[in-house]
Coordinates of C-alpha atoms and ligand atoms in Angstrom, one line a residue:
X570 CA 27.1 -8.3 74.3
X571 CA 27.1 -5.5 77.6
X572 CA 26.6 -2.9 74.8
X573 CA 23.5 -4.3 72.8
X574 CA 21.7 -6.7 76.0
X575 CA 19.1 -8.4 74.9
X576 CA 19.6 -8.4 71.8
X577 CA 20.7 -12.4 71.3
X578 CA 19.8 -12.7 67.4
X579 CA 22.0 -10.2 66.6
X580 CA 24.6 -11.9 68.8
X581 CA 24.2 -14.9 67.4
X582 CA 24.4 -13.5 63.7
X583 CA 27.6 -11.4 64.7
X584 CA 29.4 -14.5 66.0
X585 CA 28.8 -16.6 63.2
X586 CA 30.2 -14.2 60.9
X587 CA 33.5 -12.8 62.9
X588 CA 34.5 -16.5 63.3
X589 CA 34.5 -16.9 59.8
X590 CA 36.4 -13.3 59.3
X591 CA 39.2 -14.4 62.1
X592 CA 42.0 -15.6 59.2
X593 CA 41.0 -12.1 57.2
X594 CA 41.0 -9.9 60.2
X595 CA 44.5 -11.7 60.6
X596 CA 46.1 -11.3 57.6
X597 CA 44.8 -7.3 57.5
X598 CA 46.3 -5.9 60.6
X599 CA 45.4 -2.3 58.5
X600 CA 41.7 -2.9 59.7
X601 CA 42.7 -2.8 63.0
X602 CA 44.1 0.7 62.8
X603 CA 40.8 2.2 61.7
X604 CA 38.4 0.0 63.6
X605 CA 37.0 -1.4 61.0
X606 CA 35.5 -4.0 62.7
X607 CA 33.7 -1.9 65.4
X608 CA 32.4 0.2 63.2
X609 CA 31.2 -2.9 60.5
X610 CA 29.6 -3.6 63.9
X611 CA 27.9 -0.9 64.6
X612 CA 24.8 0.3 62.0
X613 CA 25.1 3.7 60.9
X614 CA 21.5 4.8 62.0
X615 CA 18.7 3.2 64.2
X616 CA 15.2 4.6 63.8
X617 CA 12.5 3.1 66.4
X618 CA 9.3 5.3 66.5
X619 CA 5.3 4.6 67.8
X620 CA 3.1 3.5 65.6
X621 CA -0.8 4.5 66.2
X622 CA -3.7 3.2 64.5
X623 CA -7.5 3.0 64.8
X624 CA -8.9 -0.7 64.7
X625 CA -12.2 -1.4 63.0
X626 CA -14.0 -1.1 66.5
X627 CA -12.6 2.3 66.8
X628 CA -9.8 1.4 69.3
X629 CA -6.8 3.0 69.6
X630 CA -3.4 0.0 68.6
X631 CA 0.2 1.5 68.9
X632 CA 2.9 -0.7 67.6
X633 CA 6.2 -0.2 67.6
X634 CA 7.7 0.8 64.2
X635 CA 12.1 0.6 63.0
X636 CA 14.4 0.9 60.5
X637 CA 17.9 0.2 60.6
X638 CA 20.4 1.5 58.3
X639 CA 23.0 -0.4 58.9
X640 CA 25.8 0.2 56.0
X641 CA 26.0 2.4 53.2
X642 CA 29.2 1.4 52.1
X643 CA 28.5 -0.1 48.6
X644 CA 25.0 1.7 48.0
X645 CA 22.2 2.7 49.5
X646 CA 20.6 1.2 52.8
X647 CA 18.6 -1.8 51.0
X648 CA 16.8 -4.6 53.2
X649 CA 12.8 -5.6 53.4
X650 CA 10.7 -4.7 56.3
X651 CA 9.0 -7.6 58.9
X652 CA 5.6 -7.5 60.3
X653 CA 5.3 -10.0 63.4
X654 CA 4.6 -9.8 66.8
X655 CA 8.2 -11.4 67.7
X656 CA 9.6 -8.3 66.3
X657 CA 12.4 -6.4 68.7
X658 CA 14.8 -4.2 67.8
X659 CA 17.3 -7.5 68.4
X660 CA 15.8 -9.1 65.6
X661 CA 15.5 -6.2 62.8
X662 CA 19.4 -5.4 64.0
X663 CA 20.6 -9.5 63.2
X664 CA 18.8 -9.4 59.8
X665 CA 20.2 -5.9 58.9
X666 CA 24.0 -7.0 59.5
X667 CA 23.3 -10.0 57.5
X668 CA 22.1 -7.7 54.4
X669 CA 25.0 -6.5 54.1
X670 CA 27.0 -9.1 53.4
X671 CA 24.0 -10.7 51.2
X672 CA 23.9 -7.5 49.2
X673 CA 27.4 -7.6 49.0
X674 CA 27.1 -10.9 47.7
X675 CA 24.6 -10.1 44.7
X676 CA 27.7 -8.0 43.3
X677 CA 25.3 -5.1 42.4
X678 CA 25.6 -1.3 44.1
X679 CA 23.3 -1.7 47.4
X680 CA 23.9 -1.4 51.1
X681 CA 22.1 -3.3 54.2
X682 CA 19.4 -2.3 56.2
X683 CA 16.2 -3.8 57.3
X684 CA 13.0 -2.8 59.4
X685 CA 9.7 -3.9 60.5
X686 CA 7.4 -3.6 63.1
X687 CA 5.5 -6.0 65.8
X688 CA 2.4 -5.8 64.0
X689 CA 0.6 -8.7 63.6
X690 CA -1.2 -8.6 60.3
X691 CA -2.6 -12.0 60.8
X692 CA -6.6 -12.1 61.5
X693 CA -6.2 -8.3 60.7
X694 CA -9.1 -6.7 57.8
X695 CA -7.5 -4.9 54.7
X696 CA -8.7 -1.6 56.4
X697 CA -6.6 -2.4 59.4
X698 CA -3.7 -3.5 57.4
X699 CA -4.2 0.3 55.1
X700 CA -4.5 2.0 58.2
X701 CA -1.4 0.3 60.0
X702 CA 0.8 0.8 56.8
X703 CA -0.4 4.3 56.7
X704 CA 0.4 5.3 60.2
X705 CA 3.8 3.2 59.4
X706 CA 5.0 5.5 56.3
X707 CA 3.5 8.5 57.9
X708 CA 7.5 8.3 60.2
X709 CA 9.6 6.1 58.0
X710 CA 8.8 8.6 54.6
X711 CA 11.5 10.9 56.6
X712 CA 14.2 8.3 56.8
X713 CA 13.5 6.3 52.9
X714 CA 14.5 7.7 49.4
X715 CA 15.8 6.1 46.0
X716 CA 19.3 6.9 46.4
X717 CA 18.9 6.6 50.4
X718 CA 17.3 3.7 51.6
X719 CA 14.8 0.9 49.2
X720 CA 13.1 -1.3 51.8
X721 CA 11.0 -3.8 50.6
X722 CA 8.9 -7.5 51.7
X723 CA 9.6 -9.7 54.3
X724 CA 7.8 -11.4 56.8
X725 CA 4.2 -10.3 56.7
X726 CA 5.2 -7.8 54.0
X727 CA 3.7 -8.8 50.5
X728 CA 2.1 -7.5 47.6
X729 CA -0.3 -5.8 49.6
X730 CA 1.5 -4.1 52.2
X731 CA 4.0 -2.8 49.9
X732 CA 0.7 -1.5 47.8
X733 CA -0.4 0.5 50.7
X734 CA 3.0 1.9 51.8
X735 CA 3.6 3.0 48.5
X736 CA 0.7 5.0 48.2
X737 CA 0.9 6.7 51.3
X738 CA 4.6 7.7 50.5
X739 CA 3.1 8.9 47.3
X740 CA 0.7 10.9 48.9
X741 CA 3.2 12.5 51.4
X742 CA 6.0 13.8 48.9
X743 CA 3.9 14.5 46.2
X744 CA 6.1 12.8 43.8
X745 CA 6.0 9.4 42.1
X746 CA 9.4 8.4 43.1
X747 CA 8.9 4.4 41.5
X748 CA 12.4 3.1 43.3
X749 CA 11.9 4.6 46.9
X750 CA 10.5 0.4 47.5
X751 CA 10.8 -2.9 46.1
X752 CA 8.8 -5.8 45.6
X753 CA 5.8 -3.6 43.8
X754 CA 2.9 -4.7 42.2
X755 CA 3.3 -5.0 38.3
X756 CA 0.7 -2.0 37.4
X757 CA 3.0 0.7 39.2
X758 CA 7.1 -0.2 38.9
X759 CA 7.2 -3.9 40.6
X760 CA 9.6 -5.8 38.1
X761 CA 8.4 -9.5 36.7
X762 CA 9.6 -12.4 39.1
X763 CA 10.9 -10.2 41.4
X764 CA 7.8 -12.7 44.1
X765 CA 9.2 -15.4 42.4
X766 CA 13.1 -14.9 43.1
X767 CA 13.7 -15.8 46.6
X768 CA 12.4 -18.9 45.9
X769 CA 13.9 -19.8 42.6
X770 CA 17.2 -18.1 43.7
X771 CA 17.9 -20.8 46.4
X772 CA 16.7 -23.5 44.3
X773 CA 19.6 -22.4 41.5
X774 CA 22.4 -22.0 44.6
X775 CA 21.7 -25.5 45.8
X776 CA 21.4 -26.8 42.1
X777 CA 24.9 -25.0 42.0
X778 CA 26.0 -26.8 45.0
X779 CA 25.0 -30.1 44.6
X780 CA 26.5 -30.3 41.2
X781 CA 30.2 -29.1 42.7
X782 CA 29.9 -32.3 44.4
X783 CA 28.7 -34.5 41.5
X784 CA 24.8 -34.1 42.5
X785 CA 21.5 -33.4 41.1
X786 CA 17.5 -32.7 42.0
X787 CA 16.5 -36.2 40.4
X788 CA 14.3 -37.7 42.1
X789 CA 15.3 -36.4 45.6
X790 CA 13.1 -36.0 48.7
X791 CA 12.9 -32.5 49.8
X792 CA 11.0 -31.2 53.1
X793 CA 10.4 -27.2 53.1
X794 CA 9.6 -25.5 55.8
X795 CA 7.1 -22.4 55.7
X796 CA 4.9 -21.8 53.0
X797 CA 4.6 -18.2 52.3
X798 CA 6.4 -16.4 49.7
X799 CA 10.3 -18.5 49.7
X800 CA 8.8 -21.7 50.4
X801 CA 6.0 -21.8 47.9
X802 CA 8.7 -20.7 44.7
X803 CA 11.2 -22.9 46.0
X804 CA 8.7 -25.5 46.2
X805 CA 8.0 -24.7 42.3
X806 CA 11.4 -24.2 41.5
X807 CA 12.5 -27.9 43.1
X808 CA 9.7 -30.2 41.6
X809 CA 10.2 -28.2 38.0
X810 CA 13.6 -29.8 38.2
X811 CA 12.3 -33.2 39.0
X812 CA 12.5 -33.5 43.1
X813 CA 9.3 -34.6 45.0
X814 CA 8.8 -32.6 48.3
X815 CA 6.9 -34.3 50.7
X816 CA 6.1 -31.7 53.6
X817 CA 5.3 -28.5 53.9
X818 CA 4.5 -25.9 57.3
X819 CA 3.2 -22.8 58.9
X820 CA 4.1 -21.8 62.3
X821 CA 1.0 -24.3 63.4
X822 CA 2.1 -27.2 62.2
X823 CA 3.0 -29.3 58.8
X824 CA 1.7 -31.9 56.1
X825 CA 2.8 -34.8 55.2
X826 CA 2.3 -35.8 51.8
X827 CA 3.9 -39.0 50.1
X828 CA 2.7 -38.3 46.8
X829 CA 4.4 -35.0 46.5
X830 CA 2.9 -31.6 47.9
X831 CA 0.2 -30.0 45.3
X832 CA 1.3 -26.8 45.0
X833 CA -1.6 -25.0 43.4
X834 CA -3.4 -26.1 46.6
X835 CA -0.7 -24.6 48.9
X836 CA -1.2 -21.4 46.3
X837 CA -4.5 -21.0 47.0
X838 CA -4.9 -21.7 50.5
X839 CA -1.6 -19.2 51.3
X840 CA -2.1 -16.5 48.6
X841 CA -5.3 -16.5 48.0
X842 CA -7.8 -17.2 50.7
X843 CA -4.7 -16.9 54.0
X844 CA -5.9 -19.7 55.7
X845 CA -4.0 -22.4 57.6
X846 CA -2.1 -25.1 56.0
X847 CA -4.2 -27.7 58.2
X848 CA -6.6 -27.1 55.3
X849 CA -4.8 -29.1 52.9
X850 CA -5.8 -32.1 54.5
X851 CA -9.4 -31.6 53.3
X852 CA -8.4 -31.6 50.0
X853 CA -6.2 -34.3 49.8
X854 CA -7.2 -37.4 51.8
X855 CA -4.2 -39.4 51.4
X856 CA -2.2 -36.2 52.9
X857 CA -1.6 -36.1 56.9
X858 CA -1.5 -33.0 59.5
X859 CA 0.3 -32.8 62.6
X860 CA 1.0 -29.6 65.3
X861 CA 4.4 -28.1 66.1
X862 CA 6.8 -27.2 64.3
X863 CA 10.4 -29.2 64.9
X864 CA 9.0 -32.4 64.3
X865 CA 9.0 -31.6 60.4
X866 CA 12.9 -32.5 60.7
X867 CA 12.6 -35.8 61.8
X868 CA 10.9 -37.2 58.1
X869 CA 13.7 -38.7 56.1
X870 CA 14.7 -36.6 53.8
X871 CA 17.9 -36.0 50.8
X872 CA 17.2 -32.2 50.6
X873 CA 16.0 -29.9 54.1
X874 CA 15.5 -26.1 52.3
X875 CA 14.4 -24.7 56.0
X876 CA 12.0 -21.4 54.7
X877 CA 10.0 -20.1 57.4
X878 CA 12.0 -18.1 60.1
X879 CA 15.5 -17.9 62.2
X880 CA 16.3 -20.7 64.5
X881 CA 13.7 -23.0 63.0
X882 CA 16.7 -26.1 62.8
X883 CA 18.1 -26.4 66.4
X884 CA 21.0 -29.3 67.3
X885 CA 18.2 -32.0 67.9
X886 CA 17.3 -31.4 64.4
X887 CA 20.6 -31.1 63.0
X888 CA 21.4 -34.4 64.8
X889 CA 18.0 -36.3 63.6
X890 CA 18.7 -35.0 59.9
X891 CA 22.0 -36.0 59.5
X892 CA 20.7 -39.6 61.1
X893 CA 18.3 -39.9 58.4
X894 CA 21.2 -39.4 55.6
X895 CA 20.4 -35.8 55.0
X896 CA 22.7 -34.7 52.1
X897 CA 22.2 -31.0 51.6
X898 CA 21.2 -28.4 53.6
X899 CA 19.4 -24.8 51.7
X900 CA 19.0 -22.0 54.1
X901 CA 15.9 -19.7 52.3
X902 CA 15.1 -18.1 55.3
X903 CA 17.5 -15.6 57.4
X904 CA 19.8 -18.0 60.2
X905 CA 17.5 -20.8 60.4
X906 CA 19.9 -22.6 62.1
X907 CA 21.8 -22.3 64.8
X908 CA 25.5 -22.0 65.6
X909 CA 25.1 -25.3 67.0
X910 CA 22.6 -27.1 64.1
X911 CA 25.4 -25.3 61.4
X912 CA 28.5 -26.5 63.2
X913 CA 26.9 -30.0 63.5
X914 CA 26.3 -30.0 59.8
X915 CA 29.7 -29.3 58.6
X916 CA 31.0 -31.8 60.8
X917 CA 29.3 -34.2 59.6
X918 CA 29.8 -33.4 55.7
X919 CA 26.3 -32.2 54.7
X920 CA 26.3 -29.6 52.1
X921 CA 25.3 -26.2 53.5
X922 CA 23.9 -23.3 51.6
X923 CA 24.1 -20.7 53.9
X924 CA 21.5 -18.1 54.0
X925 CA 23.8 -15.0 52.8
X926 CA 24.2 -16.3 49.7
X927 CA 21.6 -18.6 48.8
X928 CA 18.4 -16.5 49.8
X929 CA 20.0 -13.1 47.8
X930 CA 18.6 -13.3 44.6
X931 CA 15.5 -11.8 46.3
X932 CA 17.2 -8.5 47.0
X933 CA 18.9 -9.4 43.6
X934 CA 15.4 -9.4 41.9
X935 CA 15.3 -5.9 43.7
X936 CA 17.9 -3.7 42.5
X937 CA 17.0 -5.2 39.1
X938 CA 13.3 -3.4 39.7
X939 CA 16.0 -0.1 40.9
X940 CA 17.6 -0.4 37.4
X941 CA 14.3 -0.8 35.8
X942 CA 12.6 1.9 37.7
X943 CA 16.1 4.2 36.9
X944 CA 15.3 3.4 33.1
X945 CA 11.7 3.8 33.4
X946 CA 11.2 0.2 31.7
X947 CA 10.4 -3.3 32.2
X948 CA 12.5 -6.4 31.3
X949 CA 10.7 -9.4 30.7
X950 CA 9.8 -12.2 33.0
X951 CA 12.5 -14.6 30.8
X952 CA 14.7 -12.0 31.3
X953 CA 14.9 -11.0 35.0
X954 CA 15.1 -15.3 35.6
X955 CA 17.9 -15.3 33.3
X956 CA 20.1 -12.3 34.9
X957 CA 18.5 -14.0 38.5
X958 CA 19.8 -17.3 37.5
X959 CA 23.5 -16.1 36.6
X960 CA 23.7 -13.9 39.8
X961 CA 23.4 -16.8 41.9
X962 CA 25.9 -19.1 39.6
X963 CA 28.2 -16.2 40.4
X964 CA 27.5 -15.6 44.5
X965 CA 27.8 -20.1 44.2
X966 CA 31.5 -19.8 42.5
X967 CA 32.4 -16.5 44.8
X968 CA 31.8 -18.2 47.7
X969 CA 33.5 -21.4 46.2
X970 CA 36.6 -19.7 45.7
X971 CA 36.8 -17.7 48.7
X972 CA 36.2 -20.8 50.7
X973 CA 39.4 -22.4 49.0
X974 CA 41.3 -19.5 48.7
X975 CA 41.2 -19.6 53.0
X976 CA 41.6 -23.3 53.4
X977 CA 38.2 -24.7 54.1
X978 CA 36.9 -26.1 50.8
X979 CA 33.4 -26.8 50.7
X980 CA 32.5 -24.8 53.5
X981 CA 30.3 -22.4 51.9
X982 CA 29.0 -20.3 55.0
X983 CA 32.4 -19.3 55.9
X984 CA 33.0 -18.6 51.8
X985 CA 30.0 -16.4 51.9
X986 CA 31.4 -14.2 54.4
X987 CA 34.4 -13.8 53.3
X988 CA 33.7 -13.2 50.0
X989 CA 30.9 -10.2 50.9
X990 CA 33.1 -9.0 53.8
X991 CA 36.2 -7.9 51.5
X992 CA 34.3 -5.9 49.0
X993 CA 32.7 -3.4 51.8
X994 CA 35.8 -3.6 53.7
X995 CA 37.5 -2.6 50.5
X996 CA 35.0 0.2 50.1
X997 CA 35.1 1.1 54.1
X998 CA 38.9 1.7 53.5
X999 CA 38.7 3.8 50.6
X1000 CA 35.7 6.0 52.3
X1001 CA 37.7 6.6 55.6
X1002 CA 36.5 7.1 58.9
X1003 CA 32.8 7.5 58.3
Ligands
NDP1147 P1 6.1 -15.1 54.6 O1 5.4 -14.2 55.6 O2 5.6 -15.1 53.2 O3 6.1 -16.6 55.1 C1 6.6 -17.0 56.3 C2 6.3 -18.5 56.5 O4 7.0 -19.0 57.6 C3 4.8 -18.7 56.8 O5 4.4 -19.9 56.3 C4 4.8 -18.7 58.3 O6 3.7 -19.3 58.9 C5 6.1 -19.5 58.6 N1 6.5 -19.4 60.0 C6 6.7 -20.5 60.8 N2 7.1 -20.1 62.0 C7 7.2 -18.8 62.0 C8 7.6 -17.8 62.9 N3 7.9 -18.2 64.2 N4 7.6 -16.6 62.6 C9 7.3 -16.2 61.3 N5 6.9 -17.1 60.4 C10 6.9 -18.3 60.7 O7 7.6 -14.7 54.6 P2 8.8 -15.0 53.5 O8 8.5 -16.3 52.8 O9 8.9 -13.7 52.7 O10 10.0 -15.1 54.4 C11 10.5 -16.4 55.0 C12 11.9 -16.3 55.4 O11 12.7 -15.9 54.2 C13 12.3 -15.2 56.4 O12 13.3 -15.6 57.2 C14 12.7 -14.0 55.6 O13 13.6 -13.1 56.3 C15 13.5 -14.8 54.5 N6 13.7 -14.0 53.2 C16 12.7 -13.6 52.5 C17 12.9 -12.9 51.3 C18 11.8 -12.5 50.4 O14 12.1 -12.1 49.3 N7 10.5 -12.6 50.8 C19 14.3 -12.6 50.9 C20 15.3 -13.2 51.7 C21 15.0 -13.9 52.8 P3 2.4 -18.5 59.3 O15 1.7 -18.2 58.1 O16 1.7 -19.4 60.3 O17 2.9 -17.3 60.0

């Protein structure tokens, strides 16, 4: 903590995940002799440069722009890039030392890393947005590559953002390199349900899950938070198997809807026109809107898939959850709860699908857009689900086993680390000291 101040996310992710490593670290005294720890620790590069653009008024913005490279151990840097104002350097570094062990996870050849910027593109035109990516790319070009670092969406980041920094990478190099990002549009390189995967992915962990402990979707109550890219394909995913979710939020507030959310109105209101979810009510009498963003924990629920930001389940939630007979919990967004919501949870027997492992199969989707790229085809959409699908019955039975293997069956967050840990500690080993 005196070495990185300030930077309490990445505390808080670091924590989590040596507590879970304590019987490894134990029973390997040979990492001690080559610090392997401090070094896992410790990202291999930090990049944080200025970011100037001109507004539509003509007046000067300057953000501030980073990339992380955190480990290359396995493959090349690989992690999305986050456009919010709550950006910090903090932040980028906690999501970058998860990657790893997510892309560990996926069992396919990629490092971690992860980037972004405290750019708001909210109330922003296009030509701002092209500007700001512009001026972005015009530093991070230096630092990216196909076999050096892939970033790709996050945050902020869609369709169009990738779009635009694409282009401008194009421009600078002078070469169409198709795998230098992820997460493309389908016209130039982006693979077939790679927007879809996040989504899905968590919704075939859980389905995973829930069945290891003699469970299914039927009929079950779900309450998603966010609804940007996870939330609205888990929201598909989840209700194609036959569970009715009843609220939905943006960082204004939420819906209530007993009925069962209308997706197609969340799709157009979110991808379409990027309006506020308060909207929904217009359109659906019998639906309700409230402000603030906790009180979406305290509907009664079977299923909480918590798919909007880090920190968004705090202990009060936890506790008003598990009150309500929560059953399972299905982190799609990055530490969405904390230490304290987590530890609560497996205290008290919920299921937890910890973020690691159950949000992957969007970076998953990814290197299968690398492959494709490599090969210079595409797969189709059937087929990217299917290979998306088996990846996370695999990361669900590697994190099963690990889990066993060091005495805490069932607890699938410590599982997940320990089962991505050993494979880039195994590598780390092999490599030396790097
Ligand atoms: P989007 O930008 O598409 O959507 C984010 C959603 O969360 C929006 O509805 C947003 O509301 C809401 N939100 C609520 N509170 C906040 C807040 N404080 N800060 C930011 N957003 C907030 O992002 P994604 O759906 O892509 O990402 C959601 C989560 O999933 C993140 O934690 C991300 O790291 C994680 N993730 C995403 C992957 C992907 O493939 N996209 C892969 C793996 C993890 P509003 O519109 O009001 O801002």
């Amino acid at each position: 903590k005196k070495r990185n101040p300030g930077e309490a996310e990445f505390h808080q992710a670091v924590e989590e995940v040596l507590y879970s490593l304590e019987p490894i670290i134990e029973k390997h005294p040979e990492y001690k002799k080559v610090g392997l720890i401090e070094r896992f620790v410790e990202p291999e590069r930090v990049v944080m440069f200025r970011v100037p653009w001109l507004d539509d008024n003509g007046k000067v913005q300057v953000n501030r722009g980073f990339r992380v490279q955190f480990s290359s151990a396995i493959g090349p840097f690989k992690g999305g890039l986050r456009f919010h104002p709550s950006v910090t350097l903090g932040i980028i570094k906690f999501l970058g030392f998860e990657q790893i062990l997510k892309n560990s996870l996926t069992s396919l050849p990629i490092g971690g890393g992860k980037g972004g910027s405290d750019f708001d593109p909210k109330g922003k035109s296009d030509t701002e947005v092209m500007k700001f990516c512009q001026s972005f790319m015009n530093e991070l070009y230096r630092h990216i590559g196909q076999d050096l670092d892939v970033p790709a969406g996050d945050i902020g980041v869609g369709a169009r953002e990738i779009g635009y920094l694409f282009g401008q990478y194009k421009k600078i190099k002078n070469q169409y390199e198709a795998g230098v990002l992820t997460g493309k549009g389908l016209t130039y390189g982006g693979s077939l349900a790679r927007k879809e995967a996040t989504g899905f992915g968590l919704i075939y962990f859980v389905r995973e899950m829930l069945a290891a402990h003699g469970m299914d979707y039927k009929d079950k109550t779900v309450i998603i938070s966010g609804s940007g890219n996870v939330a609205i394909y888990a929201c598909q995913k989840v209700q194609e198997y036959g569970a009715k979710v009843i609220a939905m939020s943006d960082s204004s507030g939420y819906i209530i809807d007993e009925e069962g959310i209308n997706l197609d109105t969340i799709k157009q209101l979110k991808e379409v026109e990027r309006k506020r979810i308060k909207e929904y009510v217009n359109l659906h009498k019998n639906a309700k809107y409230f402000e603030g963003q906790q009180a979406i924990w305290h509907i009664p629920c079977d299923i909480a898939l918590p798919c909007a930001t880090q920190n968004d389940i705090n202990l009060e939630s936890a506790k008003k959850l598990v009150e309500n007979g929560v059953k399972a919990i299905g982190e799609g967004a990055n530490m969405p709860c904390t230490n304290e919501a987590l530890a609560y949870f497996l205290e008290h027997n919920v299921l937890l699908a910890p973020a690691k492992a159950a949000n992957a199969g969007g970076v998953a989707t990814s290197a299968l857009e690398m492959s494709q790229n490599s090969m210079r085809l595409h797969w189709s959409f059937e087929e990217v689900n299917e290979k998306l699908d088996q990846i996370m019955v695999n990361i669900f039975k590697a994190s099963k086993a690990a889990a066993e293997e060091y005495d805490m069956p069932g607890n699938y967050v410590a599982g997940a680390n320990i089962a991505g840990f050993l494979k880039v500690a195994d590598a780390m080993m092999a490599q030396g000291i790097v």
